[in-house]
CSV table of C-alpha atoms in Angstrom, one decimal:
chain,number,residue,atom,x,y,z
A,1,GLN,CA,212.9,143.4,42.3
A,2,THR,CA,216.3,144.0,40.6
A,3,ILE,CA,217.0,147.1,42.5
A,4,GLY,CA,216.1,145.5,45.8
A,5,GLY,CA,218.4,142.6,45.0
A,6,VAL,CA,221.4,144.6,43.7
A,7,LEU,CA,221.6,147.3,46.3
A,8,PRO,CA,222.3,145.0,49.2
A,9,LEU,CA,225.0,143.2,47.2
A,10,VAL,CA,226.7,146.6,46.6
A,11,TYR,CA,226.5,147.3,50.3
A,12,PHE,CA,228.2,144.1,51.3
A,13,ALA,CA,230.8,144.3,48.5
A,14,LEU,CA,232.1,147.7,49.6
A,15,PRO,CA,235.0,147.7,52.1
A,16,GLY,CA,234.8,148.9,55.7
A,17,ARG,CA,233.4,147.8,59.0
A,18,LYS,CA,229.6,147.1,58.9
A,19,ALA,CA,227.0,146.3,61.5
A,20,LEU,CA,225.6,143.8,59.0
A,21,ARG,CA,227.9,141.4,57.1
A,22,ILE,CA,227.6,138.2,55.1
A,23,GLY,CA,228.5,135.0,57.1
A,24,LYS,CA,228.1,131.3,57.1
A,25,THR,CA,224.6,130.0,57.1
A,26,ARG,CA,222.8,126.7,57.4
A,27,LEU,CA,219.5,125.2,56.3
A,28,ASN,CA,216.8,125.7,58.8
A,29,LEU,CA,213.5,124.3,57.6
A,30,ARG,CA,211.6,125.8,60.6
A,31,TRP,CA,212.6,129.3,59.6
A,32,ILE,CA,211.7,128.6,56.0
A,33,PHE,CA,208.3,127.3,57.0
A,34,ASP,CA,207.7,130.3,59.3
A,35,THR,CA,208.6,132.7,56.5
A,36,VAL,CA,206.5,130.9,53.9
A,37,SER,CA,203.5,130.5,56.2
A,38,ASN,CA,203.6,134.2,57.2
A,39,GLY,CA,203.3,135.2,53.6
A,40,LEU,CA,200.3,132.9,53.1
A,41,SER,CA,197.9,135.8,52.9
A,42,GLU,CA,199.6,137.3,49.9
A,43,PHE,CA,199.6,133.9,48.2
A,44,LEU,CA,195.9,133.4,48.9
A,45,SER,CA,195.1,136.9,47.6
A,46,SER,CA,196.7,136.1,44.2
A,47,ILE,CA,194.9,132.8,44.0
A,48,SER,CA,191.6,134.2,45.1
A,49,SER,CA,191.7,137.1,42.6
A,50,SER,CA,191.9,134.5,39.8
A,51,VAL,CA,189.1,132.4,41.1
A,52,VAL,CA,186.8,135.4,41.9
A,53,GLY,CA,187.6,136.9,38.5
A,54,MET,CA,186.5,133.7,36.7
A,55,LEU,CA,183.3,133.7,38.8
A,56,TYR,CA,182.5,137.3,38.0
A,57,ASN,CA,183.0,136.6,34.3
A,58,PHE,CA,180.8,133.5,34.5
A,59,GLN,CA,178.0,135.4,36.2
A,60,LEU,CA,178.3,138.5,34.0
A,61,LEU,CA,178.1,136.3,30.9
A,62,LYS,CA,174.9,134.8,32.3
A,63,TYR,CA,173.3,138.1,33.3
A,64,ALA,CA,174.8,140.7,31.1
A,65,GLY,CA,176.6,139.0,28.2
A,66,ALA,CA,179.9,140.1,26.7
A,67,ALA,CA,179.2,143.8,27.5
A,68,GLY,CA,179.0,143.0,31.2
A,69,VAL,CA,182.4,141.2,31.1
A,70,ALA,CA,183.9,144.3,29.3
A,71,ALA,CA,182.4,146.6,31.9
A,72,TYR,CA,183.9,144.5,34.7
A,73,GLY,CA,187.3,144.7,33.1
A,74,VAL,CA,187.1,148.5,33.0
A,75,ILE,CA,186.0,148.6,36.6
A,76,MET,CA,188.9,146.4,37.7
A,77,TYR,CA,191.4,148.6,35.9
A,78,GLY,CA,190.0,151.7,37.7
A,79,ASN,CA,190.0,149.8,40.9
A,80,PHE,CA,193.7,149.1,40.8
A,81,ILE,CA,194.4,152.8,40.8
A,82,PHE,CA,192.8,153.2,44.3
A,83,THR,CA,193.8,149.8,45.9
A,84,GLY,CA,197.4,150.5,45.0
A,85,VAL,CA,197.4,153.2,47.7
A,86,TYR,CA,196.2,150.8,50.4
A,87,PHE,CA,198.6,148.0,49.5
A,88,GLY,CA,201.5,150.5,49.1
A,89,TYR,CA,200.9,151.9,52.6
A,90,SER,CA,200.5,148.4,54.2
A,91,MET,CA,203.7,147.1,52.6
A,92,GLY,CA,205.6,150.3,53.5
A,93,ILE,CA,204.6,150.3,57.1
A,94,ALA,CA,205.2,146.6,57.6
A,95,PRO,CA,209.0,146.8,58.2
A,96,ALA,CA,208.6,149.4,60.9
A,97,VAL,CA,205.8,147.3,62.6
A,98,SER,CA,208.0,144.2,62.5
A,99,TYR,CA,211.0,146.0,63.9
A,100,HIS,CA,209.2,147.5,66.9
A,101,TYR,CA,207.4,144.3,67.6
A,102,GLY,CA,210.6,142.3,67.5
A,103,ALA,CA,212.4,144.9,69.7
A,104,GLU,CA,209.4,144.9,72.1
A,105,ASN,CA,209.0,148.7,71.7
A,106,THR,CA,205.4,148.6,72.8
A,107,LYS,CA,205.1,152.4,72.9
A,108,GLU,CA,206.3,152.8,69.4
A,109,LEU,CA,204.1,149.9,68.2
A,110,LYS,CA,201.0,151.5,69.7
A,111,GLY,CA,201.9,154.8,68.1
A,112,LEU,CA,202.4,153.3,64.7
A,113,PHE,CA,199.0,151.5,65.0
A,114,ALA,CA,197.1,154.6,66.1
A,115,LYS,CA,198.7,156.8,63.4
A,116,SER,CA,198.0,154.1,60.7
A,117,LEU,CA,194.4,154.0,61.7
A,118,HIS,CA,194.1,157.7,61.2
A,119,ILE,CA,196.0,157.7,57.9
A,120,ILE,CA,193.9,154.8,56.5
A,121,ALA,CA,190.7,156.5,57.6
A,122,ALA,CA,191.7,159.6,55.8
A,123,PHE,CA,192.6,157.6,52.7
A,124,MET,CA,189.2,155.8,52.8
A,125,VAL,CA,187.3,159.1,52.9
A,126,VAL,CA,189.5,160.9,50.3
A,127,LEU,CA,189.6,158.0,47.8
A,128,THR,CA,185.9,157.3,48.1
A,129,ALA,CA,185.2,160.9,47.4
A,130,LEU,CA,187.6,160.9,44.4
A,131,ALA,CA,186.0,157.7,43.0
A,132,GLU,CA,182.6,159.3,43.3
A,133,VAL,CA,183.6,162.6,41.7
A,134,PHE,CA,185.7,161.0,38.9
A,135,ALA,CA,183.4,158.0,38.3
A,136,PRO,CA,182.7,159.1,34.6
A,137,GLN,CA,186.4,159.4,33.9
A,138,ILE,CA,187.1,155.8,35.1
A,139,VAL,CA,183.9,154.6,33.3
A,140,SER,CA,182.2,153.3,36.4
A,141,ILE,CA,179.3,154.3,38.7
A,142,PHE,CA,180.2,151.5,41.2
A,143,VAL,CA,183.9,151.3,41.5
A,144,GLY,CA,184.3,153.7,44.5
A,145,TYR,CA,181.6,152.3,46.8
A,146,ASP,CA,183.7,149.6,48.4
A,147,PHE,CA,186.8,151.7,49.2
A,148,ILE,CA,185.4,152.9,52.5
A,149,PHE,CA,186.0,149.4,54.0
A,150,MET,CA,188.7,148.0,51.7
A,151,GLY,CA,191.5,150.2,53.1
A,152,PHE,CA,190.9,149.0,56.6
A,153,ASN,CA,190.7,145.3,55.5
A,154,VAL,CA,194.0,145.5,53.5
A,155,PHE,CA,195.8,147.2,56.4
A,156,GLY,CA,194.5,144.7,58.9
A,157,SER,CA,195.8,141.8,56.9
A,158,GLY,CA,199.2,143.5,56.3
A,159,PHE,CA,199.4,144.5,59.9
A,160,PHE,CA,199.2,140.9,61.1
A,161,THR,CA,201.7,139.8,58.5
A,162,ALA,CA,204.1,142.3,60.0
A,163,LEU,CA,203.4,140.9,63.4
A,164,ASN,CA,204.4,137.5,62.1
A,165,ASN,CA,200.9,136.1,62.5
A,166,GLY,CA,200.4,134.6,59.1
A,167,LYS,CA,197.3,132.6,60.1
A,168,ILE,CA,195.2,135.7,61.1
A,169,SER,CA,196.6,137.6,58.1
A,170,ALA,CA,195.6,134.8,55.8
A,171,LEU,CA,192.2,134.5,57.5
A,172,ILE,CA,191.4,138.2,56.7
A,173,SER,CA,192.8,138.0,53.2
A,174,PHE,CA,191.2,134.7,52.4
A,175,GLY,CA,187.8,135.9,53.7
A,176,ARG,CA,188.0,139.2,51.9
A,177,THR,CA,189.2,138.1,48.5
A,178,LEU,CA,187.6,134.6,48.2
A,179,VAL,CA,185.2,133.3,50.8
A,180,PHE,CA,182.9,136.3,51.1
A,181,GLU,CA,183.1,137.3,47.5
A,182,VAL,CA,182.3,133.8,46.2
A,183,ILE,CA,179.3,133.6,48.6
A,184,PHE,CA,177.9,136.9,47.5
A,185,ILE,CA,178.7,136.5,43.8
A,186,LEU,CA,176.7,133.3,43.8
A,187,LEU,CA,173.8,134.4,46.1
A,188,LEU,CA,173.1,138.1,45.3
A,189,PRO,CA,172.5,137.8,41.5
A,190,ALA,CA,169.8,135.2,42.2
A,191,VAL,CA,167.9,137.8,44.2
A,192,PHE,CA,168.9,141.2,42.6
A,193,GLY,CA,170.0,140.1,39.1
A,194,ILE,CA,172.8,142.1,37.5
A,195,ASN,CA,172.8,144.6,40.4
A,196,GLY,CA,173.6,141.7,42.8
A,197,ILE,CA,176.8,141.1,40.9
A,198,TRP,CA,177.9,144.7,41.4
A,199,SER,CA,176.9,144.6,45.0
A,200,ALA,CA,178.9,141.5,45.8
A,201,VAL,CA,182.1,143.5,46.4
A,202,ILE,CA,180.3,145.8,48.7
A,203,ALA,CA,178.9,143.0,50.7
A,204,ALA,CA,182.2,141.1,50.8
A,205,GLU,CA,184.2,144.1,52.0
A,206,SER,CA,181.6,144.8,54.6
A,207,ALA,CA,181.8,141.3,56.0
A,208,ALA,CA,185.6,141.4,55.9
A,209,PHE,CA,185.4,144.7,57.8
A,210,VAL,CA,183.6,143.0,60.6
A,211,LEU,CA,186.1,140.1,60.6
A,212,THR,CA,189.1,142.5,60.6
A,213,ILE,CA,187.7,144.5,63.6
A,214,ALA,CA,187.1,141.2,65.5
A,215,CYS,CA,190.6,140.0,64.9
A,216,LEU,CA,192.2,143.4,65.9
A,217,MET,CA,190.1,143.4,69.1
A,218,ARG,CA,190.9,139.8,69.8
A,219,TYR,CA,194.7,140.2,69.6
A,220,ARG,CA,195.2,143.8,70.8
A,221,LYS,CA,196.4,142.5,74.3
A,222,VAL,CA,198.5,139.8,72.8
A,223,TYR,CA,200.6,142.2,70.7
A,224,GLN,CA,199.9,145.3,72.8
A,225,TYR,CA,199.4,147.6,69.9
A,226,ALA,CA,196.3,149.2,71.5
């Protein structure tokens, strides 16, 4: 955050003619509202992770005791190693998507979308395989199963954020990280016991996968990315 804030100041402080320069500004509440609402999915993801984490701990204490809570903590730490790849790519590609969408470069936007699908698909296969092979090393026999859908869902949410459609981005993110997980965390253990808790993420990501596909299909003509 510091580097991202300091470097622009250095750029503007140096002398010389620049295409970008600091000028007078004014308060525009509509722009602020649009900016905040477009980032709603990231906000909901943070809130949802806290709520879902508490629900997992509650259910694990009920079905597996303190050992289950400890196991969940280990799983989540291992999970971060893999999900970081998806979030990193989604955030990295967002400026390019936003630029070409704003410039109405339809051809470039279609190319970015198609290439991203191929890259995410490759990530999903490779990371799932790595999670399976190195499961003992990350102390989990479950952690890799949901990666096959997670990457596509994370990309879909980030893609709509880049297209300035915060509502759809939030819908995917909110569904993936809170709604579907809460439903399956509460329902599956009643049927499958402790295995239902571990399966909740798989079921939630699968449901979110269907939702993401539906949203991408619904808006493909609106934004002309496919």
